[in-house]
Tab-separated table of C-alpha atoms in Angstrom:
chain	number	residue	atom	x	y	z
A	227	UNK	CA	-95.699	-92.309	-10.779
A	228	UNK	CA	-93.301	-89.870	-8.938
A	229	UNK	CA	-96.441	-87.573	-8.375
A	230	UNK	CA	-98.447	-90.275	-6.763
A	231	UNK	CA	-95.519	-91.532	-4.523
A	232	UNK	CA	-95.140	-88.284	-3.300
A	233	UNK	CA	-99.101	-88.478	-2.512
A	234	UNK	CA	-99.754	-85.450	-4.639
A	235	UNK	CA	-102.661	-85.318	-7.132
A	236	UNK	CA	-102.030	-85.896	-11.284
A	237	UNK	CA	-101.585	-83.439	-13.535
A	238	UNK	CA	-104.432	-82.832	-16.024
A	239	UNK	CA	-104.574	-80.956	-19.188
A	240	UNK	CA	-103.674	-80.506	-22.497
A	241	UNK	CA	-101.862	-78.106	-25.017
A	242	UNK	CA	-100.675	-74.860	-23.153
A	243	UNK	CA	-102.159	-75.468	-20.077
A	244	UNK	CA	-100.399	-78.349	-19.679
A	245	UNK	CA	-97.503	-76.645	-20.351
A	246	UNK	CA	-97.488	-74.199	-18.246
A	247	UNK	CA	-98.163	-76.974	-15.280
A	248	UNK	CA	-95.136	-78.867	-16.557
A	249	UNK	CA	-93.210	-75.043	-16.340
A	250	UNK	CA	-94.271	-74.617	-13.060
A	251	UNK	CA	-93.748	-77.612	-11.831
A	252	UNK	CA	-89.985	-77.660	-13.272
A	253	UNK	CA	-89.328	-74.540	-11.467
A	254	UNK	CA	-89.992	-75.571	-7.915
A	255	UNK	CA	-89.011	-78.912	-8.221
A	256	UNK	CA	-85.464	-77.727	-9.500
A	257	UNK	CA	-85.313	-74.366	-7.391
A	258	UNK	CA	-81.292	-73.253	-6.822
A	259	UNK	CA	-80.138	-76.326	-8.987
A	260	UNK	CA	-79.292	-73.824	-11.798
A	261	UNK	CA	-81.299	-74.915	-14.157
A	262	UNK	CA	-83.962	-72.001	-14.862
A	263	UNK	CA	-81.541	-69.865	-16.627
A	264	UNK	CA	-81.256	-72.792	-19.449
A	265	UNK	CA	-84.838	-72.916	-18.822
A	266	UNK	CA	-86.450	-69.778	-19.990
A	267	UNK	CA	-83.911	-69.495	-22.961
A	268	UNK	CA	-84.750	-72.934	-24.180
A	269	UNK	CA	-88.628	-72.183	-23.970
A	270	UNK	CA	-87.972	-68.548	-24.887
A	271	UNK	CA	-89.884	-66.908	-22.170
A	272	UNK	CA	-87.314	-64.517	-21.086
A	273	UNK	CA	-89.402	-61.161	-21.788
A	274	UNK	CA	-92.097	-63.066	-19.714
A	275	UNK	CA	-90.386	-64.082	-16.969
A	276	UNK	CA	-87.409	-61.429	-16.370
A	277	UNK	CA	-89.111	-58.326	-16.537
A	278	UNK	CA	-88.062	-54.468	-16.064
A	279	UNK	CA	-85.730	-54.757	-12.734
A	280	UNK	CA	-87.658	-52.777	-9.989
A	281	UNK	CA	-86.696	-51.250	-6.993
A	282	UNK	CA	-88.218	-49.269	-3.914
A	283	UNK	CA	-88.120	-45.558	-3.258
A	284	UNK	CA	-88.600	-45.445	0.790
A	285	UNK	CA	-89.988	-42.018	2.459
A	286	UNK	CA	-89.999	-41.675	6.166
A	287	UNK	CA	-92.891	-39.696	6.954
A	288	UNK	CA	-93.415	-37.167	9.403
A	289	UNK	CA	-94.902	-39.300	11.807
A	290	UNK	CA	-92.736	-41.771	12.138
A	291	UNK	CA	-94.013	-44.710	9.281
A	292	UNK	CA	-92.487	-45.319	5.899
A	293	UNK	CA	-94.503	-44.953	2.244
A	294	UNK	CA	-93.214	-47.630	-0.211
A	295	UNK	CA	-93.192	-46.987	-3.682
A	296	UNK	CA	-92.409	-49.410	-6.970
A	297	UNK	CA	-90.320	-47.954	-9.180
A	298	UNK	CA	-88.334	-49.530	-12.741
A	299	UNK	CA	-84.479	-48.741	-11.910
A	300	UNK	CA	-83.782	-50.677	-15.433
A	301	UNK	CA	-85.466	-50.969	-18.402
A	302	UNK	CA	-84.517	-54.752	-20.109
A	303	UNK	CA	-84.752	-55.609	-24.087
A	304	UNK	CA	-84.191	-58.752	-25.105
A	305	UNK	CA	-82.492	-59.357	-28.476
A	306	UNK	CA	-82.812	-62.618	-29.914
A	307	UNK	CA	-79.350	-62.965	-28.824
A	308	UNK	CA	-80.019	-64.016	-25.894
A	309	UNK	CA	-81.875	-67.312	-26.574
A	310	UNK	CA	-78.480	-68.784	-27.693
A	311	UNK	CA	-74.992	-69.211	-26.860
A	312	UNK	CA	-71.508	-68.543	-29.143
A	313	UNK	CA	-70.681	-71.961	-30.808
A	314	UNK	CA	-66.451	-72.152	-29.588
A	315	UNK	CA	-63.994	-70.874	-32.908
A	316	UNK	CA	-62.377	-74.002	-32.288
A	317	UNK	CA	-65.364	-76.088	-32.645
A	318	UNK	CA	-66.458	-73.971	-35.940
A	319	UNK	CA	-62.515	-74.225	-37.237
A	320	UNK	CA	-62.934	-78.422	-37.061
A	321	UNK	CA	-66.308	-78.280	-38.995
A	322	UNK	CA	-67.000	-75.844	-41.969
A	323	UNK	CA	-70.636	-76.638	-41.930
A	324	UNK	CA	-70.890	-75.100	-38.735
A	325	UNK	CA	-71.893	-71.318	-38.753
A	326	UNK	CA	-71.753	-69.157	-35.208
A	327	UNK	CA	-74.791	-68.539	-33.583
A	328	UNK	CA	-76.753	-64.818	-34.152
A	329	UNK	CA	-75.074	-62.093	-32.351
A	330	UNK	CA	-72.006	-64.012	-31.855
């Protein structure tokens, strides 16, 4: 319905394909509305998504242009840590069934 108001086509598809569509879709509809860090914990695409940071080494060459070259400047692992966040002590003090999160 919101698709064909905004006179774009529907989405087809099934299983991951669909998926991914949906993803993709999510992430330029919701672009700088903070929601994409939730996002790729919550679907657990992190290592997929947020790569090795990389940089630029930049040479000035004799005559006068500049040679661009990729280079990692940081190495990331993700720990399964990072898929959650620390349940509040106060929060696990008011319910014994509660245990913290991993790596918390």
């Amino acid at each position: 319905m919101i698709r064909d108001r905004a006179g774009m086509p529907a989405i087809t598809g099934a299983g991951d394909d669909l998926r991914d569509k949906i993803r993709h879709e999510r992430r330029i509809e919701l672009a700088f509305e903070g929601q994409r860090y939730y996002d790729v914990r919550r679907w657990k695409i992190l290592e997929d998504t947020m790569g090795d940071a990389i940089g630029v080494n930049i040479v000035k060459n004799e005559d006068g242009t500049f040679s661009y070259t990729r280079k990692v400047i940081q190495e990331r692992i993700y720990t399964e840590k990072v898929y959650w966040q620390p349940i509040p002590l106060s929060e696990i003090e008011k319910n014994s069934n509660l245990t913290q999160n991993p790596g918390y």
